[in-house]
């Protein structure tokens, strides 16, 4: 569950005030709005990447507003994936496990499990440079899911993909939602993505967030 109560965020001249919404456990929510409306700002605040001025952020009824990003245990897929180009696919998938000091055997088992789940076992030893957009997004998803987070945040993960690859990613995201029962917040400006994926649609308009 993700809940924001009276969230106020300021950055220079930009301000979002009194943002309130709740995403129930297991729901897939798509947050929409025009460019510059504050979608990514909200997501980054939830992940701990942007400070808030006031209000509360709760994950599974736990107040996390003052916790460091790593302490929040949120799976995060940044815009354009932001993979580590000097690492191969396996190293990218295992990055979050290494910093959590998992044993090498557990890391290997989890990397193999993720690669199989995401259909990228054949890419495991490839460098990320030169992967297709869809392949890169699958690796970014795997990295975010590696440590079994209950909550995942995705910042426009499909915006750079062609229509065929988007359709494949829709099916993958729906499969992950059903099999893993994760709570998701997905940033998008695409109504078709919301129709395909969302249990709940949140929309920012003129600085006000509405839910439907």
CSV table of C-alpha atoms in Angstrom, one decimal:
chain,number,residue,atom,x,y,z
A,1,UNK,CA,0.0,0.0,0.0
A,2,UNK,CA,1.2,3.5,-0.9
A,3,UNK,CA,-0.4,6.5,0.8
A,4,UNK,CA,0.4,10.2,0.6
A,5,UNK,CA,-1.3,12.6,3.1
A,6,UNK,CA,-1.1,16.3,2.7
A,7,UNK,CA,2.1,16.1,0.7
A,8,UNK,CA,3.7,19.4,-0.2
A,9,UNK,CA,6.8,19.5,-2.4
A,10,UNK,CA,8.7,22.7,-3.5
A,11,UNK,CA,11.4,23.0,-6.0
A,12,UNK,CA,12.4,26.5,-7.1
A,13,UNK,CA,9.2,28.2,-8.4
A,14,UNK,CA,7.4,24.8,-8.7
A,15,UNK,CA,5.1,23.7,-5.9
A,16,UNK,CA,2.7,20.9,-5.3
A,17,UNK,CA,0.4,21.3,-2.3
A,18,UNK,CA,-1.7,19.0,-0.2
A,19,UNK,CA,-1.4,15.9,-2.4
A,20,UNK,CA,-3.6,13.1,-1.1
A,21,UNK,CA,-4.0,9.6,-2.6
A,22,UNK,CA,-3.9,5.9,-1.6
A,23,UNK,CA,-2.9,2.9,-3.7
A,24,UNK,CA,-4.2,-0.3,-2.1
A,25,UNK,CA,-2.0,-3.4,-1.7
A,26,UNK,CA,-1.8,-5.2,-5.0
A,27,UNK,CA,-3.1,-2.3,-7.1
A,28,UNK,CA,-1.5,-1.0,-10.2
A,29,UNK,CA,-1.9,2.7,-10.4
A,30,UNK,CA,-1.0,4.9,-13.3
A,31,UNK,CA,-0.2,8.6,-12.5
A,32,UNK,CA,-0.9,10.9,-15.5
A,33,UNK,CA,-0.6,14.6,-16.2
A,34,UNK,CA,1.0,17.0,-18.6
A,35,UNK,CA,4.8,17.5,-18.9
A,36,UNK,CA,5.9,19.6,-15.9
A,37,UNK,CA,2.8,18.8,-13.8
A,38,UNK,CA,4.8,17.1,-11.1
A,39,UNK,CA,4.3,13.4,-11.8
A,40,UNK,CA,8.0,12.4,-11.5
A,41,UNK,CA,8.4,14.8,-8.5
A,42,UNK,CA,5.8,12.7,-6.6
A,43,UNK,CA,7.4,9.4,-7.6
A,44,UNK,CA,10.8,10.6,-6.5
A,45,UNK,CA,9.5,11.9,-3.2
A,46,UNK,CA,8.0,8.4,-2.5
A,47,UNK,CA,11.3,6.8,-3.4
A,48,UNK,CA,13.2,9.2,-1.2
A,49,UNK,CA,15.0,10.9,-4.0
A,50,UNK,CA,13.4,14.3,-3.4
A,51,UNK,CA,12.7,16.0,-0.1
A,52,UNK,CA,9.2,17.0,0.9
A,53,UNK,CA,8.2,20.2,2.7
A,54,UNK,CA,5.4,18.7,4.7
A,55,UNK,CA,2.9,15.8,4.8
A,56,UNK,CA,3.4,12.1,5.2
A,57,UNK,CA,4.3,9.2,3.0
A,58,UNK,CA,3.2,5.7,4.2
A,59,UNK,CA,4.2,2.4,2.7
A,60,UNK,CA,2.2,-0.6,4.1
A,61,UNK,CA,1.1,1.8,7.0
A,62,UNK,CA,4.7,2.6,7.8
A,63,UNK,CA,5.7,6.3,7.9
A,64,UNK,CA,8.8,6.5,5.7
A,65,UNK,CA,9.1,10.2,4.9
A,66,UNK,CA,12.4,10.6,6.8
A,67,UNK,CA,14.0,7.3,5.7
A,68,UNK,CA,16.9,7.1,3.2
A,69,UNK,CA,16.0,5.6,-0.2
A,70,UNK,CA,17.6,2.2,0.5
A,71,UNK,CA,15.7,1.9,3.8
A,72,UNK,CA,12.4,2.2,2.0
A,73,UNK,CA,12.8,-1.1,0.1
A,74,UNK,CA,11.0,0.2,-3.1
A,75,UNK,CA,11.8,-1.2,-6.5
A,76,UNK,CA,12.5,1.8,-8.7
A,77,UNK,CA,12.6,1.8,-12.6
A,78,UNK,CA,13.9,5.3,-13.6
A,79,UNK,CA,13.1,6.9,-16.9
A,80,UNK,CA,15.0,5.2,-19.8
A,81,UNK,CA,16.1,2.4,-17.5
A,82,UNK,CA,19.5,4.0,-16.4
A,83,UNK,CA,21.3,0.7,-16.6
A,84,UNK,CA,25.0,0.4,-15.8
A,85,UNK,CA,26.7,0.3,-19.1
A,86,UNK,CA,30.0,-1.1,-17.8
A,87,UNK,CA,28.2,-4.2,-16.4
A,88,UNK,CA,26.6,-7.1,-18.2
A,89,UNK,CA,23.0,-8.1,-17.7
A,90,UNK,CA,23.7,-10.5,-14.8
A,91,UNK,CA,25.6,-7.8,-12.9
A,92,UNK,CA,22.8,-5.3,-13.5
A,93,UNK,CA,20.2,-7.8,-12.2
A,94,UNK,CA,22.3,-8.5,-9.2
A,95,UNK,CA,23.3,-5.0,-8.3
A,96,UNK,CA,20.7,-4.6,-5.5
A,97,UNK,CA,21.6,-8.0,-4.1
A,98,UNK,CA,25.3,-7.2,-3.8
A,99,UNK,CA,24.7,-4.0,-1.9
A,100,UNK,CA,22.4,-5.9,0.4
A,101,UNK,CA,25.3,-8.4,0.9
A,102,UNK,CA,23.4,-11.5,-0.3
A,103,UNK,CA,25.6,-14.6,-0.6
A,104,UNK,CA,27.0,-15.3,-4.0
A,105,UNK,CA,24.9,-18.5,-4.3
A,106,UNK,CA,21.7,-16.6,-3.4
A,107,UNK,CA,22.6,-13.9,-5.9
A,108,UNK,CA,23.2,-16.4,-8.7
A,109,UNK,CA,20.0,-18.2,-8.0
A,110,UNK,CA,18.0,-15.0,-7.9
A,111,UNK,CA,19.6,-13.7,-11.1
A,112,UNK,CA,18.7,-16.9,-12.9
A,113,UNK,CA,15.2,-16.8,-11.5
A,114,UNK,CA,14.7,-13.2,-12.7
A,115,UNK,CA,16.2,-13.8,-16.1
A,116,UNK,CA,13.8,-16.7,-16.6
A,117,UNK,CA,10.8,-14.7,-15.4
A,118,UNK,CA,11.6,-11.8,-17.7
A,119,UNK,CA,12.6,-13.9,-20.8
A,120,UNK,CA,16.2,-12.7,-20.9
A,121,UNK,CA,18.2,-15.8,-19.9
A,122,UNK,CA,19.9,-15.7,-23.4
A,123,UNK,CA,21.2,-12.2,-22.7
A,124,UNK,CA,22.7,-12.9,-19.3
A,125,UNK,CA,26.3,-12.4,-20.3
A,126,UNK,CA,25.7,-9.5,-22.7
A,127,UNK,CA,26.7,-5.9,-22.0
A,128,UNK,CA,23.7,-3.6,-21.8
A,129,UNK,CA,24.9,-1.3,-24.6
A,130,UNK,CA,23.4,-2.6,-27.8
A,131,UNK,CA,20.4,-4.3,-26.2
A,132,UNK,CA,17.1,-3.3,-27.7
A,133,UNK,CA,14.8,-0.9,-25.9
A,134,UNK,CA,12.5,-3.7,-24.8
A,135,UNK,CA,15.4,-5.8,-23.6
A,136,UNK,CA,16.8,-2.9,-21.6
A,137,UNK,CA,13.5,-2.3,-19.9
A,138,UNK,CA,13.3,-6.0,-19.0
A,139,UNK,CA,16.7,-5.7,-17.3
A,140,UNK,CA,15.7,-2.5,-15.5
A,141,UNK,CA,12.6,-4.3,-14.2
A,142,UNK,CA,14.6,-7.2,-13.1
A,143,UNK,CA,17.0,-5.0,-11.2
A,144,UNK,CA,14.1,-3.3,-9.5
A,145,UNK,CA,12.5,-6.6,-8.5
A,146,UNK,CA,15.6,-8.3,-7.5
A,147,UNK,CA,15.3,-8.0,-3.7
A,148,UNK,CA,11.5,-8.9,-3.6
A,149,UNK,CA,10.1,-5.5,-3.0
A,150,UNK,CA,6.4,-5.3,-2.2
A,151,UNK,CA,6.2,-1.9,-3.9
A,152,UNK,CA,7.6,-0.7,-7.3
A,153,UNK,CA,7.7,2.7,-8.9
A,154,UNK,CA,8.2,3.1,-12.6
A,155,UNK,CA,8.9,6.4,-14.3
A,156,UNK,CA,7.6,6.4,-17.9
A,157,UNK,CA,9.1,2.9,-18.6
A,158,UNK,CA,7.5,2.4,-22.0
A,159,UNK,CA,7.8,5.9,-23.5
A,160,UNK,CA,10.7,5.2,-25.8
A,161,UNK,CA,9.4,1.8,-27.1
A,162,UNK,CA,7.8,1.0,-30.5
A,163,UNK,CA,4.2,-0.2,-30.5
A,164,UNK,CA,5.0,-3.9,-30.9
A,165,UNK,CA,7.5,-3.8,-28.0
A,166,UNK,CA,5.0,-1.8,-25.9
A,167,UNK,CA,2.4,-4.6,-26.4
A,168,UNK,CA,5.0,-7.2,-25.2
A,169,UNK,CA,5.8,-5.1,-22.2
A,170,UNK,CA,2.1,-4.6,-21.3
A,171,UNK,CA,1.8,-8.4,-21.2
A,172,UNK,CA,4.9,-8.7,-19.1
A,173,UNK,CA,3.8,-6.1,-16.6
A,174,UNK,CA,0.4,-7.7,-16.3
A,175,UNK,CA,2.0,-11.0,-15.7
A,176,UNK,CA,4.3,-9.6,-13.0
A,177,UNK,CA,1.4,-7.9,-11.3
A,178,UNK,CA,-0.6,-11.1,-11.2
A,179,UNK,CA,2.2,-13.4,-10.2
A,180,UNK,CA,4.0,-11.2,-7.7
A,181,UNK,CA,1.1,-9.3,-6.2
A,182,UNK,CA,3.1,-6.1,-6.0
A,183,UNK,CA,1.8,-2.6,-5.5
A,184,UNK,CA,2.8,-0.4,-8.4
A,185,UNK,CA,2.9,3.4,-9.2
A,186,UNK,CA,3.5,3.9,-12.9
A,187,UNK,CA,4.1,7.4,-14.4
A,188,UNK,CA,2.8,7.9,-17.9
A,189,UNK,CA,1.3,10.5,-20.2
A,190,UNK,CA,-0.3,7.8,-22.4
A,191,UNK,CA,-4.0,7.0,-22.0
A,192,UNK,CA,-3.6,3.7,-23.8
A,193,UNK,CA,-1.1,2.6,-21.1
A,194,UNK,CA,-3.6,3.5,-18.4
A,195,UNK,CA,-6.3,1.5,-20.1
A,196,UNK,CA,-4.1,-1.5,-20.6
A,197,UNK,CA,-2.5,-1.6,-17.1
A,198,UNK,CA,-4.3,0.5,-14.4
A,199,UNK,CA,-6.6,-0.6,-11.6
A,200,UNK,CA,-6.6,3.0,-10.6
A,201,UNK,CA,-5.8,6.2,-12.5
A,202,UNK,CA,-4.4,9.2,-10.8
A,203,UNK,CA,-4.3,12.5,-12.7
A,204,UNK,CA,-2.7,15.9,-12.0
A,205,UNK,CA,-4.5,18.8,-13.5
A,206,UNK,CA,-3.7,22.4,-12.6
A,207,UNK,CA,-1.8,21.3,-9.5
A,208,UNK,CA,-4.7,19.1,-8.2
A,209,UNK,CA,-4.5,15.3,-8.1
A,210,UNK,CA,-7.7,13.4,-8.8
A,211,UNK,CA,-8.3,9.7,-8.6
A,212,UNK,CA,-10.6,7.6,-10.8
